[in-house]
mmCIF file with all atom_site columns, C-alpha atoms in Angstrom:
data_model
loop_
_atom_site.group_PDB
_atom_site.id
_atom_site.type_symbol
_atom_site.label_atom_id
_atom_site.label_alt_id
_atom_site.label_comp_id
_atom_site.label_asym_id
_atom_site.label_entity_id
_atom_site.label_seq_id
_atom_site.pdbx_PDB_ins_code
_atom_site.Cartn_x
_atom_site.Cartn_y
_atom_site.Cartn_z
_atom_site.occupancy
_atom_site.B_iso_or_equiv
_atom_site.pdbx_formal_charge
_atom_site.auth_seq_id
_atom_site.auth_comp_id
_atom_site.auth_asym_id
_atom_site.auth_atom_id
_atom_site.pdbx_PDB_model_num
ATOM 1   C CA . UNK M 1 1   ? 6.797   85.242 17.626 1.00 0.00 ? 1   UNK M CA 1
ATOM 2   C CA . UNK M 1 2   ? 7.637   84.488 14.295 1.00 0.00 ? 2   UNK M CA 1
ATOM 3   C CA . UNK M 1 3   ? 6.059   87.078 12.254 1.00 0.00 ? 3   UNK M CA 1
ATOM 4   C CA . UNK M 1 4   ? 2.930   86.458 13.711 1.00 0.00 ? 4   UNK M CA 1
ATOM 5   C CA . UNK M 1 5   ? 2.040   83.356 11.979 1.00 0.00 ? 5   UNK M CA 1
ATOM 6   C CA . UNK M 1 6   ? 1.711   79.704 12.283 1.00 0.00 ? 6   UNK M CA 1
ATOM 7   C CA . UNK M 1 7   ? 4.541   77.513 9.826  1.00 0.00 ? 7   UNK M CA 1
ATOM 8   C CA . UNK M 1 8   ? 2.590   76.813 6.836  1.00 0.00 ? 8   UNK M CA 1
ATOM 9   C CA . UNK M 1 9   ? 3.832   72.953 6.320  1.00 0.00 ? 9   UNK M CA 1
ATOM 10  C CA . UNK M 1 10  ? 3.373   72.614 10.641 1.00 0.00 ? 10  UNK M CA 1
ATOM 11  C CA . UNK M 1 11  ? 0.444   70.540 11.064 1.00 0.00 ? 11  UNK M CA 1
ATOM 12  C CA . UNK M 1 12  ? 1.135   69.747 15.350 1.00 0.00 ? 12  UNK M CA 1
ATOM 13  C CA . UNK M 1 13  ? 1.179   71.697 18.368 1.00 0.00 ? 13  UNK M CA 1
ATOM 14  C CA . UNK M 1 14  ? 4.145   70.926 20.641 1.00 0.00 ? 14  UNK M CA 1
ATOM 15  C CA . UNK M 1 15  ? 3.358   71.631 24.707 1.00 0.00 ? 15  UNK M CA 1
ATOM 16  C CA . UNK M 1 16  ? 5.032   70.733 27.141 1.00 0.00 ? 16  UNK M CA 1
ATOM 17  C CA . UNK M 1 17  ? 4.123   70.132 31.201 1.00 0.00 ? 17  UNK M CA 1
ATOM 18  C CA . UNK M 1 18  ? 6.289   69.576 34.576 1.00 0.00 ? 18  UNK M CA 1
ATOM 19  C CA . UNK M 1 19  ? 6.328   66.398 35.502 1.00 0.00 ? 19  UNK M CA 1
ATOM 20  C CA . UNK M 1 20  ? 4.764   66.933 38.922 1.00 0.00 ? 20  UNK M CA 1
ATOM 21  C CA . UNK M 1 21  ? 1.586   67.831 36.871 1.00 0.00 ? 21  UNK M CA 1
ATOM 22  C CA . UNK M 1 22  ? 1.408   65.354 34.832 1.00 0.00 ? 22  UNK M CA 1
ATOM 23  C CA . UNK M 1 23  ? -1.447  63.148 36.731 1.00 0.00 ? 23  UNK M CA 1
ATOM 24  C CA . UNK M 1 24  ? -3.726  66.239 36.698 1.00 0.00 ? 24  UNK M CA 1
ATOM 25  C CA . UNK M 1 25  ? -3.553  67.035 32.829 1.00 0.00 ? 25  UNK M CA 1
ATOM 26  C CA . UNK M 1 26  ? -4.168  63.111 32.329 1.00 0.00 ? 26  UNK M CA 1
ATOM 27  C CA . UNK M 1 27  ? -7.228  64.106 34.673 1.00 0.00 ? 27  UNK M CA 1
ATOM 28  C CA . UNK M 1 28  ? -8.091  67.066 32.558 1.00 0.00 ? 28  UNK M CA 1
ATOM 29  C CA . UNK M 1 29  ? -7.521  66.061 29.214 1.00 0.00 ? 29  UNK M CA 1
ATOM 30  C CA . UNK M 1 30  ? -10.057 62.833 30.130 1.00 0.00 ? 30  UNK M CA 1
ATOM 31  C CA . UNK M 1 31  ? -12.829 64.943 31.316 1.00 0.00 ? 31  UNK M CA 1
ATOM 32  C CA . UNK M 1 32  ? -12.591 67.642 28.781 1.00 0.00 ? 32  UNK M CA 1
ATOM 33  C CA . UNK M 1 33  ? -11.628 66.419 25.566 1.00 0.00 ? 33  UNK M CA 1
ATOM 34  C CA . UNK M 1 34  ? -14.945 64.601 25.063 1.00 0.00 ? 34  UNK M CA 1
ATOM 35  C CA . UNK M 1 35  ? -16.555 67.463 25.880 1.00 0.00 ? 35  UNK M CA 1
ATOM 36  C CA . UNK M 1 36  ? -15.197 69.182 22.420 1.00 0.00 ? 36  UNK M CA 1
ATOM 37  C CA . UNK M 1 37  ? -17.337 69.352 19.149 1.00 0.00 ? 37  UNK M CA 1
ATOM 38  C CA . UNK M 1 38  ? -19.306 66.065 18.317 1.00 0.00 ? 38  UNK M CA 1
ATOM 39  C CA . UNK M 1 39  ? -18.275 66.156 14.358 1.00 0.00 ? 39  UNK M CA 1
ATOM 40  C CA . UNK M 1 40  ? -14.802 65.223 15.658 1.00 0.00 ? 40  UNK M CA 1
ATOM 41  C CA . UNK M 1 41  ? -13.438 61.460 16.583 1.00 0.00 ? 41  UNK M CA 1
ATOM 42  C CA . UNK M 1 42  ? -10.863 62.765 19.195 1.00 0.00 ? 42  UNK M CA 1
ATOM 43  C CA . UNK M 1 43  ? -7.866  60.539 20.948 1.00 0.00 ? 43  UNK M CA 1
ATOM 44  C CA . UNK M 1 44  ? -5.778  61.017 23.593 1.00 0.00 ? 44  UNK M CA 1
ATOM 45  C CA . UNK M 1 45  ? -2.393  58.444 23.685 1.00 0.00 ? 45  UNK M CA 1
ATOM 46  C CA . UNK M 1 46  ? -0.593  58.129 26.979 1.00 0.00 ? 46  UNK M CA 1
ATOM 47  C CA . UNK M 1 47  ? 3.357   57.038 26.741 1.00 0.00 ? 47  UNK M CA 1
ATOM 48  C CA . UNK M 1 48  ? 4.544   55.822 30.173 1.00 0.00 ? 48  UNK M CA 1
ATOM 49  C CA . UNK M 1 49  ? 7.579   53.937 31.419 1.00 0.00 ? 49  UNK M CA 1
ATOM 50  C CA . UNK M 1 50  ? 7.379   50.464 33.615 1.00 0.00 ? 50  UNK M CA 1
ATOM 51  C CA . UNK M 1 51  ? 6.816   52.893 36.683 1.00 0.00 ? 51  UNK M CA 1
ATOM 52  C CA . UNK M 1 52  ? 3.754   54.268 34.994 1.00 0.00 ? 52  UNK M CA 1
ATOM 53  C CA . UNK M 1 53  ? 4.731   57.448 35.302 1.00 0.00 ? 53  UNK M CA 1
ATOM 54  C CA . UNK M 1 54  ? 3.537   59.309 32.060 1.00 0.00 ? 54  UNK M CA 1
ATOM 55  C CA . UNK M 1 55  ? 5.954   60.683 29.747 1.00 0.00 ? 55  UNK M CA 1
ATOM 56  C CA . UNK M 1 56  ? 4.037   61.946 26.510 1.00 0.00 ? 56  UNK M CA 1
ATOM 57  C CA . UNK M 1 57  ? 0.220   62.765 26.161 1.00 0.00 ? 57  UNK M CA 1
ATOM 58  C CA . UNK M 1 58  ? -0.499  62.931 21.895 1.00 0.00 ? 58  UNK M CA 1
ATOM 59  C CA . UNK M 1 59  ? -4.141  64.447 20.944 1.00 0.00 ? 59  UNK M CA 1
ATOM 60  C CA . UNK M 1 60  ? -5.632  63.800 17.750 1.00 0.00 ? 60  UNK M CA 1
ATOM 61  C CA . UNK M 1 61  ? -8.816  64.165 15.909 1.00 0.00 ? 61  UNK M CA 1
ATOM 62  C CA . UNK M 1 62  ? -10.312 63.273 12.654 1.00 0.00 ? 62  UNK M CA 1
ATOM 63  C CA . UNK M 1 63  ? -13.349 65.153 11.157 1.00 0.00 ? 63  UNK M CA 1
ATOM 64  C CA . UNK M 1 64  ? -16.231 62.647 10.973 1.00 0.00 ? 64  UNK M CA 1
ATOM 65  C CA . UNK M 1 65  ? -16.910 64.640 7.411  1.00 0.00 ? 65  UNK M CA 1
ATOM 66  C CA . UNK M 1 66  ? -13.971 65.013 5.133  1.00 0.00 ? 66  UNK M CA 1
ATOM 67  C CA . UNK M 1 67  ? -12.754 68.400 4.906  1.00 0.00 ? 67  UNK M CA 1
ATOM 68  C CA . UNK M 1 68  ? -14.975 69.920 7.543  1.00 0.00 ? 68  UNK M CA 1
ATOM 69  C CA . UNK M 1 69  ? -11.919 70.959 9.393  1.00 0.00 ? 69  UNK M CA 1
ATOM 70  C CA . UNK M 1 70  ? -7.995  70.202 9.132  1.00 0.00 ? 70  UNK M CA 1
ATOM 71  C CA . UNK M 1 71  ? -6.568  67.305 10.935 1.00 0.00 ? 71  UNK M CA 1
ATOM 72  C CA . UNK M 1 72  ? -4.251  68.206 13.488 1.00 0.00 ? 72  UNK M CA 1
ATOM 73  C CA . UNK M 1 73  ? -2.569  66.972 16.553 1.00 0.00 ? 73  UNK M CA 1
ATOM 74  C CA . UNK M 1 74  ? -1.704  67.821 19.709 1.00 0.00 ? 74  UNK M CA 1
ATOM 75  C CA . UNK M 1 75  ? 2.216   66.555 21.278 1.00 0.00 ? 75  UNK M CA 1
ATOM 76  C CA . UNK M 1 76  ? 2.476   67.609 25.100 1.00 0.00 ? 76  UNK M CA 1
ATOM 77  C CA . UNK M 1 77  ? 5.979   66.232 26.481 1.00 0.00 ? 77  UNK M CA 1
ATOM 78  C CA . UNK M 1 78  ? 6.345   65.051 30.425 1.00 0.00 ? 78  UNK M CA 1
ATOM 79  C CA . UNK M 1 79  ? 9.709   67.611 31.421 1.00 0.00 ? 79  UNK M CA 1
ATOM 80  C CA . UNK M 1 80  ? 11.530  66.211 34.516 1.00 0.00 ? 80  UNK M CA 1
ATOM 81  C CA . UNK M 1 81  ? 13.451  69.057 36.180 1.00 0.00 ? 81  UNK M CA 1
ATOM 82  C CA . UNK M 1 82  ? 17.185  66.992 36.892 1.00 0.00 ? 82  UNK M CA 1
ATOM 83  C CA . UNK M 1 83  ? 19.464  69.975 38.411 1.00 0.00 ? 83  UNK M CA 1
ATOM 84  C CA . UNK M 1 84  ? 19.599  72.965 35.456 1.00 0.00 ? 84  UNK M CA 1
ATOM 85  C CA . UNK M 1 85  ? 18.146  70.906 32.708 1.00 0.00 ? 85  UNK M CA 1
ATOM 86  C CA . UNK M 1 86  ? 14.118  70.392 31.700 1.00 0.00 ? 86  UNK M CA 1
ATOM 87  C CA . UNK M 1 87  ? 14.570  67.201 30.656 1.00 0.00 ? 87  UNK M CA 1
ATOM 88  C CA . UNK M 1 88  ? 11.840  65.782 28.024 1.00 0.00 ? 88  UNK M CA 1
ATOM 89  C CA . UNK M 1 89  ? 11.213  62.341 29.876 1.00 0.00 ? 89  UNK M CA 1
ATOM 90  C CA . UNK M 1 90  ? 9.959   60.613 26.487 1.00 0.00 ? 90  UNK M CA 1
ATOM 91  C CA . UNK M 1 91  ? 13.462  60.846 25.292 1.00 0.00 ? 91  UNK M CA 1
ATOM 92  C CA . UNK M 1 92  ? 15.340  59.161 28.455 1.00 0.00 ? 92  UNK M CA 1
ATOM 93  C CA . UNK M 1 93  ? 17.352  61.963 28.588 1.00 0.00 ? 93  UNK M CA 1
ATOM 94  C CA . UNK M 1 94  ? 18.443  62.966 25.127 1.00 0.00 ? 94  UNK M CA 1
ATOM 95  C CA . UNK M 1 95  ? 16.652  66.179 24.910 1.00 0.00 ? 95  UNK M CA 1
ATOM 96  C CA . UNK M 1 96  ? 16.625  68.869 27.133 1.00 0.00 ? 96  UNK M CA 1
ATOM 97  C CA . UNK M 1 97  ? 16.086  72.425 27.946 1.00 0.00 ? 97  UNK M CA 1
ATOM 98  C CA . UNK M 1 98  ? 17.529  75.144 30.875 1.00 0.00 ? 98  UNK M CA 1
ATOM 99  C CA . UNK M 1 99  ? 15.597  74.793 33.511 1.00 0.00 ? 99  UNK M CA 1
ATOM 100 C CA . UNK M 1 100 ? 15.282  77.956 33.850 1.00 0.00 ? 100 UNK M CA 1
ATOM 101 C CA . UNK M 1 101 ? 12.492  78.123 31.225 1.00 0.00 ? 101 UNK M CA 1
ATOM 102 C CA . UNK M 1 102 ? 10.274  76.330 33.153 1.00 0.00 ? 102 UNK M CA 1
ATOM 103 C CA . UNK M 1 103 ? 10.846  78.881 36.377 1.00 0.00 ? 103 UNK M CA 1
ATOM 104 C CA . UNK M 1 104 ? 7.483   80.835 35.176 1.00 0.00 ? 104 UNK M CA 1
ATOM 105 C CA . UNK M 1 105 ? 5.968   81.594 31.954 1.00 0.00 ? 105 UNK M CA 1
ATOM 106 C CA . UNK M 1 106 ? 5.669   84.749 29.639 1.00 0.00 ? 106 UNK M CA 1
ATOM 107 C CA . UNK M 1 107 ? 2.747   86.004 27.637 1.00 0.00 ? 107 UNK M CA 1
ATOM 108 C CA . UNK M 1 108 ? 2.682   86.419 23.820 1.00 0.00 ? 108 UNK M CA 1
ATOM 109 C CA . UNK M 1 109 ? -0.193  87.884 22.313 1.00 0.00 ? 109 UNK M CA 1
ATOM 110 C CA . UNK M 1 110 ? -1.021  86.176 19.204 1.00 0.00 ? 110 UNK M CA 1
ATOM 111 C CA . UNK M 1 111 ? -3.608  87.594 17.137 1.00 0.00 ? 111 UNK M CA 1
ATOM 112 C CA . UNK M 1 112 ? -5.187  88.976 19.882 1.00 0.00 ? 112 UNK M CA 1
ATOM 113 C CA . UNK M 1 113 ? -5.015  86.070 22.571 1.00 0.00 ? 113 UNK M CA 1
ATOM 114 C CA . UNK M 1 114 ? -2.401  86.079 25.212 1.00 0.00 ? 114 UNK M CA 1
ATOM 115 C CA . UNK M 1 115 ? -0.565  82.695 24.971 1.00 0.00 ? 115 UNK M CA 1
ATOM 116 C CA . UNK M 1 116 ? 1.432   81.209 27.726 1.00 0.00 ? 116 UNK M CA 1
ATOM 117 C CA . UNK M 1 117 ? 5.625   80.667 27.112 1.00 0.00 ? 117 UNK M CA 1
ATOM 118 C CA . UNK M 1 118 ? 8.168   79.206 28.409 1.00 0.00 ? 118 UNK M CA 1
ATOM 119 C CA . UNK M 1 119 ? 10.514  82.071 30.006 1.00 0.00 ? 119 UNK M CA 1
ATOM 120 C CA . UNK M 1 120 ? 12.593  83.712 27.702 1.00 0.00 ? 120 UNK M CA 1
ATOM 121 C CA . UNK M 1 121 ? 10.874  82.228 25.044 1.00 0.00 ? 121 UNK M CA 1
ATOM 122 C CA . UNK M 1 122 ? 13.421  83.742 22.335 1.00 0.00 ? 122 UNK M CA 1
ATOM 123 C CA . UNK M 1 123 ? 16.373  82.252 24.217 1.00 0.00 ? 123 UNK M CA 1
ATOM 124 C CA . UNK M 1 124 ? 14.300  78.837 24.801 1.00 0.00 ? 124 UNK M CA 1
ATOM 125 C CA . UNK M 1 125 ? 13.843  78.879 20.658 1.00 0.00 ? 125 UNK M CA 1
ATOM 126 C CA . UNK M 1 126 ? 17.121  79.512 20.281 1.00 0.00 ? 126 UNK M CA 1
ATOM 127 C CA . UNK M 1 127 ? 18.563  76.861 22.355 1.00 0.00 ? 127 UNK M CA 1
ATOM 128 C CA . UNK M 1 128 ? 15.519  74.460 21.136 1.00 0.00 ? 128 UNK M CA 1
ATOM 129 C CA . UNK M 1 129 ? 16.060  74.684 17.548 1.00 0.00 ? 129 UNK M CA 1
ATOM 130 C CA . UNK M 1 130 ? 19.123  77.042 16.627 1.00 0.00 ? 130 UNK M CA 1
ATOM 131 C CA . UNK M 1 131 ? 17.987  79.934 14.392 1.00 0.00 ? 131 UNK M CA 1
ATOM 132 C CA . UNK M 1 132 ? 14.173  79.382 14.910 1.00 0.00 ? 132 UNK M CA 1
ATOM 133 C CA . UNK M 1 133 ? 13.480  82.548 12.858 1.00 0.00 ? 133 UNK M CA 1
ATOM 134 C CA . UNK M 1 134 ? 14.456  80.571 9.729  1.00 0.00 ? 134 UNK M CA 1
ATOM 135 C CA . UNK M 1 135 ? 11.984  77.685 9.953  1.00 0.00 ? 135 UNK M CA 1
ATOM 136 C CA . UNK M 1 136 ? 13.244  74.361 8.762  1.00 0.00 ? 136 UNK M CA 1
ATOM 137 C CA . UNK M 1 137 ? 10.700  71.481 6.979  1.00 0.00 ? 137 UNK M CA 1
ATOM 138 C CA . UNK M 1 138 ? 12.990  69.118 8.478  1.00 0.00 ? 138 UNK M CA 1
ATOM 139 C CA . UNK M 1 139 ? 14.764  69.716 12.056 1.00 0.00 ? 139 UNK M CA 1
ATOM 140 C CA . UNK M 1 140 ? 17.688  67.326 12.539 1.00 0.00 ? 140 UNK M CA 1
ATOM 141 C CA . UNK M 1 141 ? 19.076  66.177 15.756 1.00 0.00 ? 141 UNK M CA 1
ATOM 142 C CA . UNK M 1 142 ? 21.747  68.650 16.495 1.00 0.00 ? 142 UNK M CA 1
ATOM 143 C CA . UNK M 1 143 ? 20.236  71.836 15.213 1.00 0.00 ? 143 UNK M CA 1
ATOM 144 C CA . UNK M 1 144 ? 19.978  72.979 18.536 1.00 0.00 ? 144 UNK M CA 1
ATOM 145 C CA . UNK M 1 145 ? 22.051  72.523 21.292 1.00 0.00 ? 145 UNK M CA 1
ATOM 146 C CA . UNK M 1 146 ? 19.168  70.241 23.396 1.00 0.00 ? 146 UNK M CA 1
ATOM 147 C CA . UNK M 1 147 ? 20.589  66.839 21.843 1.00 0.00 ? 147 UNK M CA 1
ATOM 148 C CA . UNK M 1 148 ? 22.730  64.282 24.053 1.00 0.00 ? 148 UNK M CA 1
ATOM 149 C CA . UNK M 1 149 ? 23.480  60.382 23.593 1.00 0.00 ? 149 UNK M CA 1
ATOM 150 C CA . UNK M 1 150 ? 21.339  57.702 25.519 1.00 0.00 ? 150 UNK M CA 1
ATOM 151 C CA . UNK M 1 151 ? 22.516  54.122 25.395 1.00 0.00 ? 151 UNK M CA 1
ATOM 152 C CA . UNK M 1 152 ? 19.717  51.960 24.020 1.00 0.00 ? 152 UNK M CA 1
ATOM 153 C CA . UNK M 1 153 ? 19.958  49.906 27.032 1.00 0.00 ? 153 UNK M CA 1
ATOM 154 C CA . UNK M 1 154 ? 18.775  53.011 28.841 1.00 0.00 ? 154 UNK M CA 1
ATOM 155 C CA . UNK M 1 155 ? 15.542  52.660 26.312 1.00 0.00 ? 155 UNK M CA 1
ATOM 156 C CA . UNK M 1 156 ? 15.153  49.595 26.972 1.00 0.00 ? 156 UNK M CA 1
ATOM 157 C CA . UNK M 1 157 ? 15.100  49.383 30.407 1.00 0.00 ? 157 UNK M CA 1
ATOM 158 C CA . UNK M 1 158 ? 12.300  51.814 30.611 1.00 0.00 ? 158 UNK M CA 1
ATOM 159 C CA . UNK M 1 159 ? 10.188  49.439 28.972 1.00 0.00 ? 159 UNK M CA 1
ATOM 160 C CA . UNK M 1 160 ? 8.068   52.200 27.007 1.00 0.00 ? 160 UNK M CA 1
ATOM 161 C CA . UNK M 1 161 ? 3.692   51.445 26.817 1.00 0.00 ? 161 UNK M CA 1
ATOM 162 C CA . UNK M 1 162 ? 1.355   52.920 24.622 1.00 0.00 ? 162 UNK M CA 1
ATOM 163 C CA . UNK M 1 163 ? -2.299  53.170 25.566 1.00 0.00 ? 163 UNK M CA 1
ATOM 164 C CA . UNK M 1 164 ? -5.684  55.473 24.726 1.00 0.00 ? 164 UNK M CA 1
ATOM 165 C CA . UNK M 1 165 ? -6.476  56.666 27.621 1.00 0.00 ? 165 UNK M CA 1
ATOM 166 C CA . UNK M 1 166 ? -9.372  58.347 25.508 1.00 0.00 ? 166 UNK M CA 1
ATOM 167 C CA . UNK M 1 167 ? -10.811 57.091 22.240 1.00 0.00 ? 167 UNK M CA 1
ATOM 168 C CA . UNK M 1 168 ? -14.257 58.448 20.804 1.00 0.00 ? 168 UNK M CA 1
ATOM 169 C CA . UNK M 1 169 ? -16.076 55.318 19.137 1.00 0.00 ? 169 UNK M CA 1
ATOM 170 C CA . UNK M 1 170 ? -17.086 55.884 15.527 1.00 0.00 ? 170 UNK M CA 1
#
């Protein structure tokens, strides 16, 4: 959306998933990430609280030859739906979005592939990272209006695990 182009400095892709589908994509991220090009050594990380409920899935890959393609990663945030906020469960409630954007998606077409959005995706940017059209090297906490206090006992208590839940061997 933003002048048809990628950020030159971004080197992620943020996604982000319901909650309630969270067990499938662990499902499909297991059976289809090793399924991707052999001259990659691909991960998948799960986060997940003491319920093991999954909150964050992070892809990675590094080319097995240096320079054959540009490291990247992949962030998909767990998004709880708790009355008119989408919150992003990794945070414990700190970050959120309207619901609303989660009701259905839109379509962008992107250099000629039709990409999935959040609803409204201009208003979701907006809210998400204040004026989006203006990219920033460095987002701060507050630049949108998606940023709210959680105690650290609130962290704590969730009692936050790491684990592959895919790593290629080298």
């Amino acid at each position: 959306m933003r002048d048809g182009d990628l950020i030159a400095w971004d080197d992620d892709i943020d996604l982000a998933c319901e909650a309630r589908f969270a067990p499938l994509l662990e499902k499909l991220l297991v059976e289809q990430v090793q399924k991707i090009d052999d001259a990659i050594d691909w991960s998948v990380r799960r986060d997940s609280d003491c319920n093991d409920c999954a909150l964050h899935f992070y892809i990675s890959f590094k080319p097995k030859v240096a320079g054959a393609y540009q490291p990247f990663s992949v962030s998909i945030a767990i998004k709880g739906i708790v009355g008119d906020k989408a919150i992003k469960l990794s945070s414990f409630g700190a970050w959120h979005n309207p619901a609303c954007h989660l009701d259905g998606l839109d379509k962008i077409n992107w250099q000629g592939t039709n990409i999935y959005v959040p609803n409204d995706p201009d208003g979701y940017l907006r809210f998400t990272y204040g004026n989006w059209r203006s990219p920033k090297k460095d987002l701060s906490v507050g630049d949108g209006e998606n940023w709210e206090c959680v105690s650290i006992d609130t962290i704590k208590k969730a009692q936050l695990k790491s684990e592959f839940i895919f790593k290629q061997d080298d």
